[in-house]
Coordinates of C-alpha atoms in Angstrom, one line a residue:
M20 CA -18.8 -19.3 -54.1
E21 CA -20.4 -20.7 -57.4
T22 CA -20.9 -17.0 -58.4
A23 CA -17.1 -16.7 -58.0
L24 CA -16.2 -19.5 -59.6
R25 CA -18.4 -18.4 -62.6
S26 CA -16.8 -15.1 -62.9
T27 CA -13.3 -16.5 -62.8
K28 CA -14.3 -19.0 -65.7
S29 CA -15.7 -16.2 -67.3
L30 CA -12.7 -13.8 -67.3
R31 CA -10.4 -16.7 -67.9
D32 CA -12.5 -17.3 -70.9
L33 CA -12.3 -13.8 -71.9
I34 CA -8.7 -13.9 -71.6
R35 CA -8.0 -17.1 -73.6
A36 CA -10.8 -15.9 -76.7
P37 CA -9.4 -14.2 -79.7
L38 CA -9.4 -10.4 -78.7
S39 CA -12.1 -9.0 -80.7
L40 CA -12.5 -5.6 -81.1
A41 CA -15.5 -5.3 -78.8
R42 CA -13.3 -7.2 -75.9
F43 CA -10.6 -4.8 -76.4
G44 CA -12.6 -2.2 -75.9
V45 CA -14.3 -3.6 -72.7
L46 CA -10.7 -4.0 -71.3
A47 CA -9.4 -0.1 -72.7
T48 CA -12.5 0.8 -70.8
T49 CA -11.5 -0.9 -67.3
L50 CA -8.1 0.7 -67.9
A51 CA -9.3 3.9 -68.1
L52 CA -11.8 4.0 -65.1
S53 CA -8.6 2.8 -63.0
G54 CA -6.8 5.7 -64.3
C55 CA -9.8 8.1 -63.2
G56 CA -9.3 6.7 -59.9
I57 CA -12.3 4.6 -59.5
S58 CA -10.4 1.8 -57.8
Y59 CA -9.2 0.4 -54.2
Q60 CA -8.1 2.9 -51.8
S61 CA -5.6 1.5 -49.1
P62 CA -4.9 3.8 -46.0
D63 CA -1.5 4.3 -45.4
V64 CA 0.6 7.4 -43.3
R65 CA 1.4 10.8 -45.3
E66 CA 1.1 14.5 -45.2
R67 CA -2.8 15.4 -44.7
E68 CA -4.5 17.1 -48.0
D69 CA -4.6 20.2 -46.3
G70 CA -0.9 20.4 -45.7
T71 CA -0.8 19.6 -42.0
P72 CA 2.6 18.0 -41.3
V73 CA 2.8 14.3 -40.5
V74 CA 6.6 13.7 -39.2
V75 CA 7.6 9.9 -39.5
V76 CA 10.1 9.2 -36.6
P77 CA 11.3 5.6 -36.4
M78 CA 10.8 4.2 -33.2
T79 CA 14.4 3.6 -31.5
A80 CA 15.1 3.3 -28.0
Q81 CA 16.0 7.4 -27.9
E82 CA 12.6 8.2 -29.5
V83 CA 11.0 6.4 -27.1
S84 CA 12.6 8.0 -24.3
R85 CA 11.8 11.5 -25.8
A86 CA 8.1 10.1 -26.5
N87 CA 7.7 9.0 -22.8
A88 CA 8.8 11.8 -21.2
S89 CA 5.7 13.9 -22.4
D90 CA 3.7 14.8 -19.5
Y91 CA 1.1 12.7 -18.5
T92 CA -0.6 11.3 -15.1
P93 CA -2.8 8.3 -15.4
R94 CA -6.2 8.6 -14.1
A95 CA -6.8 7.5 -10.4
L96 CA -9.5 5.3 -9.0
P97 CA -12.0 7.2 -6.5
A98 CA -10.8 7.1 -3.1
V99 CA -13.6 4.6 -2.3
F100 CA -11.2 1.9 -3.8
Y101 CA -8.7 2.6 -1.2
A102 CA -10.9 2.8 1.7
T103 CA -11.3 0.1 4.4
T104 CA -13.5 -0.9 6.7
G105 CA -10.8 -0.5 9.7
G106 CA -11.3 -1.8 13.2
G107 CA -14.4 -0.1 14.2
S108 CA -14.3 1.7 17.7
A109 CA -11.8 0.0 20.4
V110 CA -12.4 -1.2 23.8
T111 CA -10.6 1.0 26.2
G112 CA -8.7 0.3 29.3
A113 CA -9.4 1.7 32.6
G114 CA -8.7 5.2 31.7
A115 CA -6.2 7.7 33.5
L116 CA -5.6 8.5 36.9
P117 CA -8.3 10.6 38.8
A118 CA -8.3 14.3 38.5
T119 CA -7.0 16.4 41.4
P120 CA -9.8 16.1 44.7
Y121 CA -11.5 19.2 46.2
L122 CA -9.4 21.0 48.5
P123 CA -11.2 21.5 51.6
S124 CA -11.1 25.3 52.7
E125 CA -11.5 24.1 56.7
T126 CA -9.0 23.0 58.8
P127 CA -8.2 19.5 58.0
G128 CA -8.4 16.6 60.6
S129 CA -5.8 14.1 61.2
L130 CA -4.8 12.3 57.6
D131 CA -5.3 8.2 58.0
F132 CA -2.0 6.7 58.0
R133 CA -1.6 3.4 56.0
P134 CA 1.7 2.7 54.8
L135 CA 2.7 0.6 52.1
P136 CA 3.8 -2.9 53.5
D137 CA 7.4 -4.1 53.0
V138 CA 7.9 -6.4 50.1
Q139 CA 11.0 -8.3 48.9
P140 CA 12.0 -7.2 45.6
E141 CA 12.5 -10.5 43.2
A142 CA 14.5 -10.7 40.3
Y143 CA 13.7 -8.2 37.3
R144 CA 11.5 -10.6 34.6
I145 CA 11.6 -10.2 31.0
G146 CA 8.1 -8.9 29.6
V147 CA 6.1 -7.9 26.5
G148 CA 7.6 -4.7 25.1
D149 CA 11.0 -5.0 26.6
V150 CA 13.8 -4.6 24.1
L151 CA 16.7 -7.2 24.5
L152 CA 20.4 -6.6 22.9
L153 CA 22.5 -9.6 22.3
A154 CA 26.5 -8.8 22.5
T155 CA 29.7 -10.4 22.9
K156 CA 32.1 -8.8 25.2
S157 CA 35.4 -8.0 23.7
G158 CA 38.5 -7.2 26.0
G159 CA 37.3 -5.7 29.3
S160 CA 34.1 -4.4 29.5
T161 CA 33.5 -3.2 26.0
I162 CA 30.4 -4.2 24.4
E163 CA 30.5 -5.0 20.8
Q164 CA 27.4 -6.0 18.9
L165 CA 27.3 -9.6 17.4
S166 CA 28.0 -10.0 13.4
G167 CA 26.5 -12.7 11.1
L168 CA 23.3 -13.7 12.3
L169 CA 22.6 -11.1 14.9
A170 CA 23.7 -8.1 12.5
A171 CA 20.4 -7.7 11.0
Q172 CA 19.4 -6.1 14.4
N173 CA 22.1 -3.6 14.6
Q174 CA 19.9 -0.4 13.0
R175 CA 17.2 -1.4 15.7
Q176 CA 19.4 -1.9 18.5
G177 CA 17.8 -4.7 20.1
Y178 CA 15.1 -7.4 19.7
T179 CA 11.6 -6.3 21.0
V180 CA 9.8 -9.1 23.1
R181 CA 6.5 -9.2 20.8
D182 CA 3.0 -9.9 22.5
D183 CA 3.3 -13.6 22.3
G184 CA 6.2 -13.3 24.5
S185 CA 9.1 -14.0 22.1
I186 CA 11.7 -12.4 20.4
A187 CA 12.3 -13.1 16.6
I188 CA 15.8 -13.9 15.6
P189 CA 16.7 -14.2 11.8
E190 CA 17.4 -17.7 10.5
I191 CA 16.1 -19.3 14.0
G192 CA 12.7 -17.9 14.6
P193 CA 10.8 -17.0 17.7
V194 CA 12.3 -17.6 21.2
Q195 CA 10.0 -17.5 24.2
L196 CA 11.8 -15.1 26.7
S197 CA 8.8 -13.8 28.5
G198 CA 8.7 -14.6 32.2
L199 CA 12.1 -15.5 32.4
T200 CA 14.8 -13.4 34.4
V201 CA 18.0 -12.3 32.7
Q202 CA 20.2 -15.2 33.3
E203 CA 17.0 -17.9 32.6
A204 CA 16.8 -16.0 29.3
E205 CA 20.7 -16.5 28.9
D206 CA 20.2 -20.0 29.6
R207 CA 17.1 -20.4 27.1
L208 CA 19.2 -18.3 24.3
F209 CA 22.5 -20.6 24.8
Q210 CA 20.8 -23.8 24.3
V211 CA 18.9 -22.4 21.3
L212 CA 21.9 -21.3 19.7
V213 CA 23.9 -24.8 20.3
E214 CA 21.0 -26.5 18.8
N215 CA 21.1 -24.4 15.8
Q216 CA 24.9 -24.8 15.5
I217 CA 26.0 -21.1 16.5
D218 CA 28.8 -19.9 18.2
P219 CA 26.9 -19.5 21.8
S220 CA 29.5 -16.8 23.0
F221 CA 27.2 -13.9 24.0
S222 CA 25.6 -12.0 26.7
L223 CA 22.2 -10.6 27.0
E224 CA 21.1 -7.0 28.3
V225 CA 17.6 -5.5 28.7
A226 CA 18.1 -2.1 26.4
E227 CA 14.8 -0.6 27.3
F228 CA 12.5 -1.5 29.8
H229 CA 8.7 -1.1 29.2
S230 CA 6.5 -4.5 30.2
K231 CA 6.7 -3.2 34.2
K232 CA 5.5 0.6 35.1
V233 CA 4.3 2.3 37.8
A234 CA 2.1 5.6 37.2
I235 CA 2.7 8.7 38.9
G236 CA -0.3 11.5 39.1
G237 CA -1.7 14.4 41.0
A238 CA 0.3 17.1 42.6
V239 CA 3.8 16.4 41.3
K240 CA 5.8 18.3 38.0
K241 CA 5.5 15.7 35.5
P242 CA 2.9 13.4 36.0
S243 CA 4.3 10.2 34.2
V244 CA 4.5 6.4 34.0
V245 CA 7.9 5.2 35.4
P246 CA 9.5 2.0 34.3
I247 CA 10.6 -0.6 36.4
T248 CA 14.3 -1.7 35.6
L249 CA 16.7 -4.2 37.1
N250 CA 17.0 -2.1 40.1
K251 CA 14.3 -2.1 42.4
L252 CA 11.9 1.2 41.9
T253 CA 11.1 3.2 45.7
L254 CA 8.6 5.4 46.1
G255 CA 11.2 8.4 46.7
Q256 CA 12.6 7.7 43.3
A257 CA 9.6 7.4 41.5
L258 CA 8.6 10.8 42.8
T259 CA 11.5 12.5 42.2
T260 CA 11.5 10.9 38.5
A261 CA 8.0 12.6 38.3
G262 CA 9.8 16.1 39.4
D263 CA 8.9 15.7 42.8
I264 CA 5.9 17.0 44.8
A265 CA 4.3 20.4 44.3
V266 CA 2.1 21.0 46.7
R267 CA 1.6 24.6 48.4
D268 CA -0.2 23.1 51.6
R269 CA 1.7 20.4 53.1
E270 CA -1.0 19.6 55.9
F271 CA -3.7 18.9 53.5
A272 CA -0.9 16.5 51.0
S273 CA -1.0 12.8 51.1
I274 CA 0.5 10.5 49.2
R275 CA -1.9 7.3 47.8
V276 CA -0.8 4.2 46.3
Y277 CA -3.5 1.7 44.8
R278 CA -2.1 -1.7 44.6
E279 CA -4.0 -4.6 43.8
G280 CA -7.6 -3.3 45.3
T281 CA -6.1 -1.9 48.3
L282 CA -5.5 1.7 48.9
Y283 CA -2.6 2.9 51.2
Q284 CA -2.2 6.3 52.5
I285 CA 1.2 8.2 53.7
P286 CA 0.2 11.9 54.9
L287 CA 3.0 14.0 53.3
K288 CA 4.2 15.2 56.7
I289 CA 5.5 11.8 58.0
Y290 CA 6.5 10.8 54.4
L291 CA 8.9 13.7 54.4
D292 CA 10.0 12.9 58.0
R293 CA 10.6 8.8 57.6
Q294 CA 13.4 7.4 55.2
D295 CA 12.1 4.2 55.5
L296 CA 8.6 5.3 53.9
Q297 CA 10.7 7.1 51.0
N298 CA 12.5 3.6 50.7
K299 CA 9.2 1.8 50.1
V300 CA 9.4 -0.5 47.1
L301 CA 7.0 -0.1 44.6
L302 CA 5.7 -3.1 42.0
N303 CA 4.6 -3.4 38.9
G304 CA 1.2 -1.9 38.1
D305 CA 1.2 0.3 41.1
A306 CA -0.6 4.0 40.8
V307 CA 1.2 6.7 43.3
Y308 CA -0.9 9.5 43.5
V309 CA -0.2 12.6 45.5
D310 CA -3.5 14.4 46.5
T311 CA -4.3 17.6 48.3
S312 CA -7.7 16.4 49.9
Y313 CA -8.1 14.0 53.2
D314 CA -11.3 12.5 52.8
L315 CA -9.9 9.1 52.2
D316 CA -13.2 7.4 52.4
R317 CA -14.2 9.4 49.4
A318 CA -11.1 8.7 47.4
M319 CA -11.6 5.1 48.1
E320 CA -15.2 5.4 46.6
F321 CA -13.6 6.7 43.5
Y322 CA -11.0 4.3 42.7
Q323 CA -13.7 1.4 43.6
A324 CA -15.9 2.9 41.0
K325 CA -12.9 2.8 38.7
I326 CA -12.8 -0.8 39.2
D327 CA -16.3 -1.4 38.8
V328 CA -16.0 0.2 35.1
I329 CA -13.3 -2.1 34.7
A330 CA -15.0 -4.9 35.5
L331 CA -18.0 -3.9 33.3
R332 CA -15.8 -3.3 30.4
T333 CA -14.5 -6.4 30.5
T334 CA -18.1 -8.2 31.0
A335 CA -19.3 -6.2 28.0
R336 CA -16.1 -6.9 25.6
T337 CA -18.0 -9.7 23.8
T338 CA -21.1 -7.5 23.0
A339 CA -18.7 -4.8 22.0
L340 CA -16.9 -7.1 19.6
Q341 CA -20.2 -7.9 18.3
S342 CA -21.1 -4.2 17.8
M343 CA -17.9 -3.8 15.9
Q344 CA -18.3 -6.5 13.8
A345 CA -21.8 -5.2 12.9
E346 CA -20.4 -1.9 12.3
I347 CA -17.7 -3.0 10.1
G348 CA -20.2 -5.2 8.3
L349 CA -22.2 -1.9 7.5
Q350 CA -19.0 0.0 6.3
R351 CA -18.0 -2.9 3.9
S352 CA -21.7 -2.8 2.3
A353 CA -21.6 0.9 1.9
L354 CA -18.1 0.7 0.3
D355 CA -19.3 -2.3 -2.1
E356 CA -22.3 -0.1 -3.2
R357 CA -20.1 2.7 -4.2
R358 CA -17.9 0.6 -5.9
N359 CA -20.5 -1.1 -8.0
L360 CA -21.8 2.3 -8.5
F361 CA -19.1 3.3 -10.0
E362 CA -18.2 0.5 -11.9
L363 CA -21.6 1.0 -13.3
R364 CA -21.5 4.2 -14.4
Q365 CA -18.2 3.2 -15.9
K366 CA -19.8 0.7 -18.3
L367 CA -22.9 3.5 -19.0
G368 CA -20.0 6.0 -20.3
A369 CA -20.6 8.1 -17.4
E370 CA -17.0 8.5 -16.0
E371 CA -14.3 10.1 -18.2
R372 CA -11.4 8.2 -19.4
D373 CA -8.6 8.0 -21.4
Y374 CA -8.5 6.4 -24.7
V375 CA -6.4 5.0 -27.5
Y376 CA -7.5 3.6 -30.9
L377 CA -7.0 0.9 -33.2
T378 CA -7.3 0.8 -36.5
G379 CA -5.6 -0.7 -39.7
E380 CA -4.9 -4.4 -40.0
V381 CA -5.6 -5.6 -36.4
E382 CA -7.5 -8.0 -34.9
N383 CA -10.4 -5.7 -33.7
Q384 CA -10.7 -2.1 -34.7
N385 CA -11.5 -0.4 -31.5
R386 CA -11.3 2.0 -29.0
V387 CA -9.1 0.7 -25.9
A388 CA -9.3 2.9 -22.4
L389 CA -5.8 3.6 -20.7
P390 CA -5.9 2.0 -17.4
Y391 CA -5.9 3.6 -13.9
Q392 CA -2.7 4.4 -11.9
L393 CA -0.6 2.4 -14.5
Q394 CA 1.3 3.4 -17.8
A395 CA 0.0 1.1 -20.7
T396 CA 2.3 0.4 -23.5
L397 CA 2.3 -0.2 -27.3
A398 CA 2.5 -4.1 -26.7
D399 CA 0.0 -3.8 -23.6
I400 CA -2.6 -2.6 -26.1
L401 CA -1.8 -4.5 -29.2
Y402 CA -1.9 -7.9 -27.5
S403 CA -4.6 -7.2 -25.0
E404 CA -6.6 -7.1 -28.3
G405 CA -5.4 -9.7 -30.0
G406 CA -2.4 -8.4 -32.2
F407 CA -2.7 -8.4 -35.4
D408 CA -2.5 -10.8 -38.3
N409 CA 0.5 -11.1 -40.0
T410 CA -1.1 -12.5 -43.7
T411 CA -2.9 -9.0 -44.1
G412 CA -0.9 -6.7 -41.6
D413 CA 2.6 -5.7 -42.5
P414 CA 4.6 -6.0 -39.5
T415 CA 7.4 -3.0 -41.2
Q416 CA 4.3 -0.9 -41.0
I417 CA 3.1 0.0 -37.4
Y418 CA 2.5 3.6 -36.7
V419 CA 1.7 5.5 -33.6
L420 CA 0.0 8.8 -34.2
R421 CA 0.1 11.3 -32.0
A422 CA -1.1 14.9 -32.3
D423 CA 1.1 17.6 -31.0
T424 CA -0.8 19.8 -28.4
R425 CA 2.0 22.6 -28.1
A426 CA 0.6 25.9 -29.1
E427 CA 3.4 26.5 -32.1
N428 CA 2.8 23.2 -33.4
I429 CA -0.9 22.7 -33.1
G430 CA -2.4 20.4 -35.6
S431 CA 0.8 18.9 -36.5
I432 CA 0.9 15.0 -36.2
T433 CA 4.0 12.7 -35.2
A434 CA 3.7 9.1 -36.7
Y435 CA 6.2 7.0 -34.3
H436 CA 7.3 3.8 -36.9
L437 CA 7.7 0.5 -35.6
N438 CA 9.4 -2.1 -37.8
V439 CA 9.3 -5.4 -36.4
K440 CA 10.2 -7.5 -39.2
N441 CA 13.0 -8.7 -36.7
A442 CA 11.1 -9.8 -33.9
A443 CA 13.6 -8.9 -31.3
D444 CA 12.4 -5.2 -32.2
T445 CA 9.1 -5.8 -30.3
L446 CA 10.9 -5.3 -27.1
I447 CA 10.8 -1.8 -28.2
A448 CA 6.8 -2.1 -27.9
T449 CA 7.0 -2.8 -24.8
R450 CA 8.4 0.7 -23.5
F451 CA 6.8 3.0 -25.9
E452 CA 4.2 4.1 -23.5
M453 CA 0.6 5.4 -24.5
R454 CA -1.0 8.7 -24.5
P455 CA -4.6 9.8 -24.5
N456 CA -6.1 10.0 -28.0
D457 CA -3.0 8.1 -29.9
V458 CA -4.0 6.2 -32.5
I459 CA -2.5 2.7 -33.4
F460 CA -2.7 2.0 -37.1
I461 CA -1.3 -1.0 -38.8
E462 CA -1.0 -0.7 -42.7
E463 CA -1.7 -3.6 -44.9
Q464 CA 0.8 -5.9 -46.8
A465 CA 1.2 -5.5 -50.4
I466 CA 0.0 -8.6 -51.3
T467 CA -3.1 -7.8 -49.4
K468 CA -3.7 -4.5 -51.5
W469 CA -3.1 -6.0 -54.7
G470 CA -5.6 -9.3 -53.8
R471 CA -8.2 -6.5 -52.6
A472 CA -8.2 -4.4 -55.9
L473 CA -8.6 -7.1 -57.6
Q474 CA -11.7 -8.7 -55.6
Q475 CA -13.4 -5.1 -56.5
M476 CA -12.1 -4.8 -60.2
F477 CA -13.8 -8.6 -61.3
P478 CA -17.4 -8.0 -61.1
S479 CA -17.0 -4.7 -63.0
L480 CA -14.7 -6.3 -65.3
L481 CA -16.9 -9.2 -65.8
S482 CA -20.1 -7.2 -65.9
A483 CA -18.6 -5.1 -69.2
T484 CA -17.3 -8.1 -70.7
S485 CA -20.7 -9.8 -70.7
A486 CA -22.2 -6.5 -71.6
A487 CA -19.6 -6.3 -74.7
T488 CA -20.6 -10.0 -75.6
G489 CA -24.0 -9.4 -75.4
G490 CA -24.5 -11.4 -72.6
G491 CA -23.2 -14.4 -74.2
G492 CA -21.5 -17.5 -72.3

């Protein structure tokens, strides 16, 4: 600071002193040196010395749209950043129905006849997975879907009963309906609608039945799972739905029904002769199997083995869940390790990145990496790095320099010029998308150039003055 003050004082004394011949020579020498190009050089945007054109284009909305149309896809993160540990191996259920038993070649003995007991069918009770339709009746039997509150479900054609036994009605919330008959469910919904001050004129229908099923397998044309609906499901109806019985030798065939731990058997010949057997009512969870083997004891052993497997799976569920959690932990650790390795490689510069460059009157002249999978704008780059200082940088002279990669224009440069003297024009910077190897350049203020030129000129001028005056004060 003292040196600068002394230099300034000496220069001021030189200027105020009588202009002797020696002093005049010093000034003349200084001006001559300046004229020879020994002066402060300030970067700006102009045509290159080799004649390569630099086209300055105002950064207008139209030019921004044209510049953004250039082909560029941001780099994607490695697949490891999208991988999840998942849910591990799920604990399975009881499995499928048994395969068709062995068909003996010898003449069978008499098949045991163990018919299903008669049951009184109960009213259908709504269960998980059922799809319910709320509707109003208009005129005769025409069904019209509710508008307003319930219209949100029109495209789904109903409300599905969720795992917790409820349906979710917009603006009302969950309503528990599982285990209720259709009439009981209507009463529950009527009460909920009244409590929420909504017109309760509606009817309830079960549009799709998914909660109660009977499995049909064995020697049938279409093994399937048949739903139980509002109407009772008989053994004959279930077999017809499965494409009917398909056996070649009826004397070997029997219809076996597994219900709640008990195996019932009806020889096929007896079944076909008796209408009352065909009208036996099936219940939820029944498994009907058309078998061509007459060994009932062996079939019972098979079903008992299935029961044991189910019991073992239930007992081992906690162990299976613990194993699954351990597996998830190992997978998560492996993912974290691979992600950390990628981040380390990135810090060491071993991963390819796309960069843009900041130069001129910016807070920090720097190389800035473009983000993964996102388009960065001029404003993103400028202000993530601290922007620029208006006292030295010229807000009317902001440029984005972009090389033309087309073969016919190789080497030429487009300089997109942004003038933010009007702060409202800063919005353009938020829409101008950056491309790899773009250079952002901000020119100096005119006063900054002049001040820096003087700072460099003073030492030389003072030295020359001192030499001309013989080093006197």
